[in-house]
Coordinates of C-alpha atoms in Angstrom, one line a residue:
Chain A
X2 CA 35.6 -32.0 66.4
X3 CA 35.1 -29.7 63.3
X4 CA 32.6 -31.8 62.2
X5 CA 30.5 -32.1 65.3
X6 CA 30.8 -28.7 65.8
X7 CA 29.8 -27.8 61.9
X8 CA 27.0 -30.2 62.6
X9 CA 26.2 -27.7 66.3
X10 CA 26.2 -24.7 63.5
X11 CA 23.7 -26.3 61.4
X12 CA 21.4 -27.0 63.9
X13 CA 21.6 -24.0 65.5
X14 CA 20.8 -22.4 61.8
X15 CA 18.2 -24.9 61.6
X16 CA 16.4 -24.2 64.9
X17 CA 16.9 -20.3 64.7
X18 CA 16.0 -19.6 60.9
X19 CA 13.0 -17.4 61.7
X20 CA 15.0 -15.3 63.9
X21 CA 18.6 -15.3 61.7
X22 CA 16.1 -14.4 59.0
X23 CA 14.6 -11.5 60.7
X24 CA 18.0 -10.7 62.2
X25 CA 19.5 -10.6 58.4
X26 CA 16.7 -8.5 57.2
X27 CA 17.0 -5.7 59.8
X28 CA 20.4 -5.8 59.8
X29 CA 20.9 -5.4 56.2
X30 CA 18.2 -2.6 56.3
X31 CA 19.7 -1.0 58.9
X32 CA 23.7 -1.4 57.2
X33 CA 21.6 0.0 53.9
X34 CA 20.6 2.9 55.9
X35 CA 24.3 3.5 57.3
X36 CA 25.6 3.5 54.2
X37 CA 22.7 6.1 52.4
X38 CA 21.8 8.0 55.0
X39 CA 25.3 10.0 55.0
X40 CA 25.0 10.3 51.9
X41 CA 21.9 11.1 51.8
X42 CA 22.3 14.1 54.3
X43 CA 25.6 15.0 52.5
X44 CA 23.8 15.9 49.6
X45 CA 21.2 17.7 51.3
X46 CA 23.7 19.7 53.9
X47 CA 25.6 20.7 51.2
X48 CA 22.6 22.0 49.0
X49 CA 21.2 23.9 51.8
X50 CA 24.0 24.9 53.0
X51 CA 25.0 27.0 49.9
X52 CA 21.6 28.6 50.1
X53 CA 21.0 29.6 53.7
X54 CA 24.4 30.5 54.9
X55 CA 24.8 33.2 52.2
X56 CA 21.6 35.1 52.9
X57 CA 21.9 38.8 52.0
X58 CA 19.8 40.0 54.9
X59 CA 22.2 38.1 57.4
X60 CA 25.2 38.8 56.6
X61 CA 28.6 37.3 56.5
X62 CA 28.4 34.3 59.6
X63 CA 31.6 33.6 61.5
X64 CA 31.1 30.1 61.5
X65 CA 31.9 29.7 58.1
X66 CA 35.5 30.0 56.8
X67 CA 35.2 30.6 52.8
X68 CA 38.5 29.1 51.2
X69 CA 39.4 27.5 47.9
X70 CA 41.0 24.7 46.3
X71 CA 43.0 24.9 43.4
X72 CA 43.8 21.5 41.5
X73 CA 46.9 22.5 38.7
X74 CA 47.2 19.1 37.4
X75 CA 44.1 19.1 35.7
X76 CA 46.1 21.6 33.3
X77 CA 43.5 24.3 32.6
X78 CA 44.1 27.6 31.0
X79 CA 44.0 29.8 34.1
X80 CA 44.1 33.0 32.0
X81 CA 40.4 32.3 31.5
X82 CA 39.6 32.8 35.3
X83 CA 42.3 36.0 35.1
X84 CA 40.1 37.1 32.4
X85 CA 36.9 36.5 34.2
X86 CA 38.3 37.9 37.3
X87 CA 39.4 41.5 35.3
X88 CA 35.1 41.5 33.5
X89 CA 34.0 40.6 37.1
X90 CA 35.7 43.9 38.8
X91 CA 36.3 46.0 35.5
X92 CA 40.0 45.7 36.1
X93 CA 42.6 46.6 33.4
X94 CA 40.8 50.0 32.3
X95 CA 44.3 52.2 33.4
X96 CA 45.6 54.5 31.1
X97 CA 48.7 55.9 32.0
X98 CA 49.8 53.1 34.4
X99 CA 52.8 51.0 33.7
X100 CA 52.1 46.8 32.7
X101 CA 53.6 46.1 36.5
X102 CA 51.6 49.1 38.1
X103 CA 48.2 47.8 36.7
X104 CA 45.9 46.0 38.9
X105 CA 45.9 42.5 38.8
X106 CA 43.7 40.2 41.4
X107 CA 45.1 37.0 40.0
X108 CA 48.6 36.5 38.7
X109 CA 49.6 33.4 36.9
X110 CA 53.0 32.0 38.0
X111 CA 54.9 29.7 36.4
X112 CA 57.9 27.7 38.1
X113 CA 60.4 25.8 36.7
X114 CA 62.4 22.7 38.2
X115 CA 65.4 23.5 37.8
X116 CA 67.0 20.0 38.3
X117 CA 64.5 18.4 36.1
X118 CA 63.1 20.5 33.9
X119 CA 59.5 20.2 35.0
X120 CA 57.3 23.3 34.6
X121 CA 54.0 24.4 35.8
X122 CA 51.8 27.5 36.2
X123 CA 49.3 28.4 39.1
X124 CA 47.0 31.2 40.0
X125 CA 48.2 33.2 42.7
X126 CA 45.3 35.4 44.6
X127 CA 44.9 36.8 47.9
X128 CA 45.2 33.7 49.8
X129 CA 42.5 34.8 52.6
X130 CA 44.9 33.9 55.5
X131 CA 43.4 33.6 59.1
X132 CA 46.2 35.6 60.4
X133 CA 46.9 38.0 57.5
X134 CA 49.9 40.1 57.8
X135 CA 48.2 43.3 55.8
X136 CA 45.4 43.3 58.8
X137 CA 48.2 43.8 61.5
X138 CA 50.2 46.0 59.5
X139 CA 47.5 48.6 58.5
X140 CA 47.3 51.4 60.6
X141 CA 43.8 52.5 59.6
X142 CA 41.8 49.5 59.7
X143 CA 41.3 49.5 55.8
X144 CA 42.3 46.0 55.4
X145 CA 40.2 43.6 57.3
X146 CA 38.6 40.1 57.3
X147 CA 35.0 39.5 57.3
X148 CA 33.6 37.2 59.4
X149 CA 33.7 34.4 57.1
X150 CA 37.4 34.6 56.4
X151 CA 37.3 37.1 53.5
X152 CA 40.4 39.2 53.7
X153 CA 39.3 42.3 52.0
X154 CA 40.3 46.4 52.0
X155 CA 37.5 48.9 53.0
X156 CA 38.7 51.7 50.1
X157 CA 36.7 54.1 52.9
X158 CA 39.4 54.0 55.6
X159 CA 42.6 53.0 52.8
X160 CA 44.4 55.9 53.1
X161 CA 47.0 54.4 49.9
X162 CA 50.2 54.0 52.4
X163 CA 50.7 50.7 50.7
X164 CA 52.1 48.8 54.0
X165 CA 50.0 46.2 53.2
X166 CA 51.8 45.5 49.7
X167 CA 55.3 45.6 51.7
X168 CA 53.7 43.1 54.0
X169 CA 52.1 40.6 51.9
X170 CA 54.3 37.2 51.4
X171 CA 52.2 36.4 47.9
X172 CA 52.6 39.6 46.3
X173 CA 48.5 39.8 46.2
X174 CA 47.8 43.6 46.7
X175 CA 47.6 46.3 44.0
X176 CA 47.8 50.2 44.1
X177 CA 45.8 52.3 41.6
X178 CA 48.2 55.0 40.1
X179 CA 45.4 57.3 38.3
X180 CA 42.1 58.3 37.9
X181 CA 39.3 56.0 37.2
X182 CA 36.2 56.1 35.4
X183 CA 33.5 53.9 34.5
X184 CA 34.1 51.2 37.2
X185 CA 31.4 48.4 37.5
X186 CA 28.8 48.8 40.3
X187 CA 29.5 46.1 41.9
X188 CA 33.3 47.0 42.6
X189 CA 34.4 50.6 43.4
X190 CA 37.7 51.2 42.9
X191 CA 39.6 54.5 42.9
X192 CA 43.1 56.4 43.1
X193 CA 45.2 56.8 45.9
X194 CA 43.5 52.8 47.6
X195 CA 45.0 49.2 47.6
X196 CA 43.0 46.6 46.4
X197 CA 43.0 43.0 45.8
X198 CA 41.1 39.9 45.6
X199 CA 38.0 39.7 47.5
X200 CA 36.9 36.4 46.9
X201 CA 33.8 38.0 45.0
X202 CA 32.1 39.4 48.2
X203 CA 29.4 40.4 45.7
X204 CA 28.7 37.3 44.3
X205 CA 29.0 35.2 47.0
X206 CA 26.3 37.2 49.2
X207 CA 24.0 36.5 46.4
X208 CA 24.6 32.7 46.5
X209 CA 27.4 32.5 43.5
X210 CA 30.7 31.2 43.1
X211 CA 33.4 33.7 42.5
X212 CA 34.0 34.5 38.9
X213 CA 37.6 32.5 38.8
X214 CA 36.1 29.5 40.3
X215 CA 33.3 29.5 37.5
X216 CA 35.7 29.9 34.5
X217 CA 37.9 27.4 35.7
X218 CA 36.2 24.7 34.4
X219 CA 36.3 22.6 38.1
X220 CA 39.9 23.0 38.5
X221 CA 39.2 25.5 41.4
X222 CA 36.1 24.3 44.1
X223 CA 35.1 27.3 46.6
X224 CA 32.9 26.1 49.3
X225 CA 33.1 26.3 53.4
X226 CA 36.3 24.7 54.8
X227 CA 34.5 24.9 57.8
X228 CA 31.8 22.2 57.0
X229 CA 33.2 18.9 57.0
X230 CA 30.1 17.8 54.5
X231 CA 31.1 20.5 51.9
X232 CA 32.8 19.7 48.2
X233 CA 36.2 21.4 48.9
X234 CA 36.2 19.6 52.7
X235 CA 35.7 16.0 51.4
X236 CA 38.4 16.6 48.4
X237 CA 41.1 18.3 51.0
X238 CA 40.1 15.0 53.5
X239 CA 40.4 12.5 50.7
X240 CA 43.2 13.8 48.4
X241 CA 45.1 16.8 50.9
X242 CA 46.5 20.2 49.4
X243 CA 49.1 22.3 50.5
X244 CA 49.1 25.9 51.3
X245 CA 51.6 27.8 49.8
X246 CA 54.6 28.8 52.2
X247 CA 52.5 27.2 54.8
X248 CA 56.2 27.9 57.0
X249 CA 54.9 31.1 57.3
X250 CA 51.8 29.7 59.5
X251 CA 49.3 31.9 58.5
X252 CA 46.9 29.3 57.4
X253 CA 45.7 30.8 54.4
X254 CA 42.2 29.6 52.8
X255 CA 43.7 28.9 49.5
X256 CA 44.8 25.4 49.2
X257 CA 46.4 24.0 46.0
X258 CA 46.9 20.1 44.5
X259 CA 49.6 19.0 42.6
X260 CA 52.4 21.3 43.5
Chain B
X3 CA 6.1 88.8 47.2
X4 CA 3.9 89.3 44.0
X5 CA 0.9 87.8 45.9
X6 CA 1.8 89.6 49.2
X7 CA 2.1 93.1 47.0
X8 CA -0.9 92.4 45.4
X9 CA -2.7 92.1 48.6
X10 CA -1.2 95.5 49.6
X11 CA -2.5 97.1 46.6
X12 CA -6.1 96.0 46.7
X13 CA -5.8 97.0 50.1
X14 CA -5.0 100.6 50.0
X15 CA -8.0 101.1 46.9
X16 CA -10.6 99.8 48.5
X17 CA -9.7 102.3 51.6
X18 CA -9.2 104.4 49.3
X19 CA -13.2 103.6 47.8
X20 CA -14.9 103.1 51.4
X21 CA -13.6 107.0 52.4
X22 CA -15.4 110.2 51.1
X23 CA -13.8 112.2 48.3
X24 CA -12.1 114.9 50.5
X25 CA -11.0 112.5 53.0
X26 CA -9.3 110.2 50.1
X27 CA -8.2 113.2 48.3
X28 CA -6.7 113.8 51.6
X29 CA -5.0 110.4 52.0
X30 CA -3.5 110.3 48.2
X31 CA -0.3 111.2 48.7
X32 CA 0.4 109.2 51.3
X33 CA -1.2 106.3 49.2
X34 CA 1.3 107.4 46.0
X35 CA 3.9 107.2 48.9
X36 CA 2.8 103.6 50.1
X37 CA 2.9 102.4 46.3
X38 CA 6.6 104.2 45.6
X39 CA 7.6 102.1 49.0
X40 CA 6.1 99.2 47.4
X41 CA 7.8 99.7 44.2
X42 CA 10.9 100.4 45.3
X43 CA 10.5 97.0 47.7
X44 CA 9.8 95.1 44.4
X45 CA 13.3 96.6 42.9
X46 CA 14.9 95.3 46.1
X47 CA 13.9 92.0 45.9
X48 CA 14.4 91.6 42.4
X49 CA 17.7 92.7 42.7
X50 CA 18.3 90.3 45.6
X51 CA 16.6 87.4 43.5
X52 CA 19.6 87.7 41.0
X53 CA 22.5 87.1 43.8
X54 CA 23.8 83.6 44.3
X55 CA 23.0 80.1 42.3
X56 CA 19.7 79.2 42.2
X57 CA 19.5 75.2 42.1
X58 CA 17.6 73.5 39.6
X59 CA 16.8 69.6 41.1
X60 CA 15.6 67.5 38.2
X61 CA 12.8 65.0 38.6
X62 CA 13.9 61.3 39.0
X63 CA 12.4 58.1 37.8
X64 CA 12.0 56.6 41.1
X65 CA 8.5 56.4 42.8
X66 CA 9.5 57.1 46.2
X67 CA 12.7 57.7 48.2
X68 CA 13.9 56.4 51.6
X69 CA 12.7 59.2 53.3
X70 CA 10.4 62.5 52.6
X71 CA 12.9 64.9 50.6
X72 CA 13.5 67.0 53.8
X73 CA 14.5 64.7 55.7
X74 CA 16.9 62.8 53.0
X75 CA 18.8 66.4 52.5
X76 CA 19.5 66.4 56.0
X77 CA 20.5 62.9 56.7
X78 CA 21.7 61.0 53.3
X79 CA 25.6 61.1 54.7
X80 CA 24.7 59.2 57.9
X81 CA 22.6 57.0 56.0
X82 CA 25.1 55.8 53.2
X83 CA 27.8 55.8 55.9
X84 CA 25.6 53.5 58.3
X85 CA 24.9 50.9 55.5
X86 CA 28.5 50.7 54.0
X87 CA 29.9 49.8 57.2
X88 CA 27.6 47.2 57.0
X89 CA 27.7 45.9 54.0
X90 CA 31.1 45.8 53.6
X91 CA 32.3 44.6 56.5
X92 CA 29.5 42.4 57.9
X93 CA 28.1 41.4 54.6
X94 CA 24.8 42.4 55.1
X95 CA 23.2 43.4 51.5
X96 CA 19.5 43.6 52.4
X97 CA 16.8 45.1 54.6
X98 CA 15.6 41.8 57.2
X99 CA 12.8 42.3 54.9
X100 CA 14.8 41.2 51.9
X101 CA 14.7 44.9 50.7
X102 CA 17.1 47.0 49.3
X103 CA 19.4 48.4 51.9
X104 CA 18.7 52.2 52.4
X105 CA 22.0 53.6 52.0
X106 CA 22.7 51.9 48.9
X107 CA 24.5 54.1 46.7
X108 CA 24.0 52.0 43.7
X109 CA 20.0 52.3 44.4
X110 CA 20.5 55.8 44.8
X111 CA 22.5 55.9 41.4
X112 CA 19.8 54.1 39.8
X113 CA 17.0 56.2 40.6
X114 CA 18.5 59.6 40.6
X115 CA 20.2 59.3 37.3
X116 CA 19.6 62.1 34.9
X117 CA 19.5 61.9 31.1
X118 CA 20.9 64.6 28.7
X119 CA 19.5 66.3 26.1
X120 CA 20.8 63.3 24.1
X121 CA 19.4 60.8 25.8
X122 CA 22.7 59.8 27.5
X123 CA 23.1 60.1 31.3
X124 CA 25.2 62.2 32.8
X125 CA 29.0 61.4 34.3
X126 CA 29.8 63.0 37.7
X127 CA 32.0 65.8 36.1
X128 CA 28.4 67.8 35.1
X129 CA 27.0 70.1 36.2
X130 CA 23.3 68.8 36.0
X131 CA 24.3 65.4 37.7
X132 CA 21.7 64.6 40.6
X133 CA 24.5 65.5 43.2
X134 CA 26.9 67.7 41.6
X135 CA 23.9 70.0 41.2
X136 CA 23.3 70.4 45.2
X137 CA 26.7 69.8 46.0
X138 CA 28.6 72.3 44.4
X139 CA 25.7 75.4 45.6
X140 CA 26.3 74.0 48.8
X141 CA 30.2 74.5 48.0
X142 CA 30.7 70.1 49.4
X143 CA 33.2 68.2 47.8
X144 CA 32.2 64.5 47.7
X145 CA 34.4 61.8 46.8
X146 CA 32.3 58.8 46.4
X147 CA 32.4 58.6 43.1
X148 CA 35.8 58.2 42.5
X149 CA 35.3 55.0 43.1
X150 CA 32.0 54.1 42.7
X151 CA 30.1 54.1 39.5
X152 CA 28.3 57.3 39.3
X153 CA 25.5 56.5 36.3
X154 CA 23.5 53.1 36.1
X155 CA 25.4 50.0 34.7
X156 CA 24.2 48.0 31.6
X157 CA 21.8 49.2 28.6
X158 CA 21.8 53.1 30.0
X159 CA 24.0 54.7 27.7
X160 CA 22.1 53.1 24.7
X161 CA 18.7 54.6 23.3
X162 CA 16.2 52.3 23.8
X163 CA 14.6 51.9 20.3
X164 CA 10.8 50.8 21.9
X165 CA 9.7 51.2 25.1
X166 CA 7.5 47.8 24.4
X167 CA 4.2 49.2 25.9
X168 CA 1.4 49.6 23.0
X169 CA 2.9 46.9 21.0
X170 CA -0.1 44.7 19.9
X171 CA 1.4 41.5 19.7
X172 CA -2.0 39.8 18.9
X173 CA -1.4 41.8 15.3
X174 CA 1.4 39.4 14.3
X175 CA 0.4 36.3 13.3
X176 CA 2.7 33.1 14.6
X177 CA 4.4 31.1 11.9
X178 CA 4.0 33.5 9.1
X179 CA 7.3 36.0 8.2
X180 CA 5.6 37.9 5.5
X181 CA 4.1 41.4 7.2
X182 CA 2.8 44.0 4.9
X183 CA 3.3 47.6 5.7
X184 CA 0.3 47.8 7.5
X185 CA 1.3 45.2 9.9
X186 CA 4.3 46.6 10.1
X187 CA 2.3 49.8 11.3
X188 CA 0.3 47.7 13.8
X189 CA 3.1 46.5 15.4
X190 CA 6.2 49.1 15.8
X191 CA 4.8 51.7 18.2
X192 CA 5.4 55.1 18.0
X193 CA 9.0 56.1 19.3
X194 CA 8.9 59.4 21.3
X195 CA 11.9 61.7 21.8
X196 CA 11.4 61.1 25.6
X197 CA 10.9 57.1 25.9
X198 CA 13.3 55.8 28.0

């Protein structure tokens, strides 16, 4: 039976080897082009996405959500990005202010296992969350989020009641104690407002990366969590990353690896 | 007043020359009256001139502003307040003509920045500053710089040793390192007090 039937095959292969040819040859075109293609158009989406969705003239777009990933295994010296972070916004220029007063947009924590002994440090910013608890507690409308997910104060309506601080589960806000001078142009900062991370709203309306995620070495990725063709999508979809106290449901845009 | 005084004067002397002697002789003393009045007009005002602050507004760098300057010392607040809540909370940073945004304050900063006799701007807490100067006769406290930078960021506080205009590069020759005094002459240009 096998044999007759082997012989059926080889007929049938004889008879149709024009067409099985021709059949084989689109095929494997068209499995080439499956497998390219996305490729392909990943590579494109993604450049053009970094370009045209962060146009000046257009504003922030609400179908983005801006996030970040941190990877701390890859066991980088995150006081580089602190110290990129404090040239980006001029921080650390107070005088009078106390070491736990002064502003700090990135703090470096490090945890300890206590059980085993295992210890690690991460950077903690702003974590962008979708449903941020400074937004709801402010009564002025001084801290807000942009349309693409950057929580952020507007010093114009902070009127320094600090609620925000009280409210924030990472500890991310700061309050300037004293006079300032000589801030940079690109971020005004004064007595009497709160102030924290903003993700680099400067930068990334001109098309850059925030200042962290550029002297990080690639152990932080910023891109659109949104687009399922960007960078920091495809590593969350292929390797996952946690939020931290994700129990508290606020979906922040800060995601971490290897805690 | 000087020009309208003036116009007075000649005035009264050629009615004075058009009229027969008797008649003029006539008219003198109210004519010595007219020019006491005058006089003592001219004390007036001159006395009045000296009340108050008198603003001095320096020239700025920039070739031409947002608006004529009437119209900008009327309506600069609602300009700068219309463009930071756009900016900063919708993210728009340009004109939809790729432009700089009108109420930019850092474009304002830029332009109206105003040197001192060193050659170093000047910080908000002078007098002379571009907007402490109108501000403070029109008795308005503003607070935006106490956050925001109020003198240009980068090179601005150093003096520029060239201003790289009448350099003739064509003087130095590529490849060779040894210049004489003359070609040392050819090529720094003259530096001026007032070079930015």
């Amino acid at each position: 039976m096998t044999i007759n039937i082997e012989n059926e095959k080889q007929q049938d292969a004889a008879t149709k080897v024009e067409t099985s040819r021709r059949n084989f040859i689109f095929g494997s075109v068209a499995a080439a082009g499956l497998t390219v293609a996305p490729a392909v158009m990943l590579y494109q989406t993604a450049n053009a996405r970094s370009l045209s969705d962060f146009s000046l003239k257009d504003g922030a777009s609400s179908k983005v959500r801006l996030g970040m990933l941190v990877d701390t295994s890859k066991q980088v010296d995150w006081n580089k990005s602190v110290e990129a972070c404090n040239k980006e916004h001029g921080l650390g220029n107070e005088k009078d202010s106390r070491d736990d007063q002064k502003t700090q947009y990135i703090r470096v924590v490090d945890v300890k296992n206590k059980g085993t002994g295992y210890t690690m440090s991460l950077p903690v910013m702003c974590q962008h969350c979708e449903q941020a608890p400074c937004i709801d507690v402010c009564p002025t409308g001084a801290s807000m989020k942009r349309p693409d997910g950057i929580v952020l104060v507007d010093s114009h309506r902070c009127i320094g009641c600090r609620y925000c601080m009280m409210a924030c589960p990472y500890k991310a806000r700061s309050f300037v104690h004293e006079v300032l001078t000589d801030q940079t142009e690109n971020t005004p900062r004064g007595k009497g407002c709160v102030e924290s991370c903003n993700m680099c709203v400067n930068r990334i309306d001109k098309g850059q990366e925030p200042a962290c995620v550029k002297a990080s070495n690639g152990a932080i990725v910023f891109g659109d969590l949104n687009d399922p063709t960007s960078t920091i999508s495809a590593l969350l979809k292929e390797h996952g990353g946690k939020q931290i106290r994700a129990d508290l449901k606020l979906n922040p845009g800060v995601y971490y690896q290897g805690i | 007043m000087w020009l309208q005084l003036n116009i007075d004067f000649s005035f009264n002397s050629s009615f004075i020359s058009k009229k027969s002697k008797e008649k003029s002789l006539h008219k003198l003393p109210l004519a010595v009256a007219g020019l006491a009045l005058i006089a003592s007009f001219n004390t007036v005002n001159a006395s009045q001139s000296n009340l108050g602050p008198s603003i001095t507004i320096q020239e700025t760098s920039g070739e031409k502003c947002v608006l004529p300057s009437e119209e900008m010392r009327r309506q600069h607040p609602d300009i700068l307040k219309h463009d930071r809540i756009k900016t900063l909370r919708e993210g728009v940073r340009a004109k939809a003509d790729g432009g700089v945004l009108d109420g930019s304050l850092k474009q304002c900063v830029n332009c109206h920045a105003i040197k001192d006799d060193n050659n170093k701007y000047v910080r908000i807490d002078n007098d002379q500053h571009f907007c402490v100067s109108c501000h403070q006769y029109a008795a308005v406290s503003i607070d935006c710089f106490q956050c925001h930078r109020d003198i240009p960021e980068g090179s601005g506080d150093f003096h520029a040793l060239s201003n790289h205009k009448d350099i003739n590069y064509n003087a130095v020759v590529p490849g060779t390192y040894s210049l004489t005094v003359q070609d040392m002459a050819n090529i720094a240009p003259e530096v001026h007090s007032d070079d930015n």
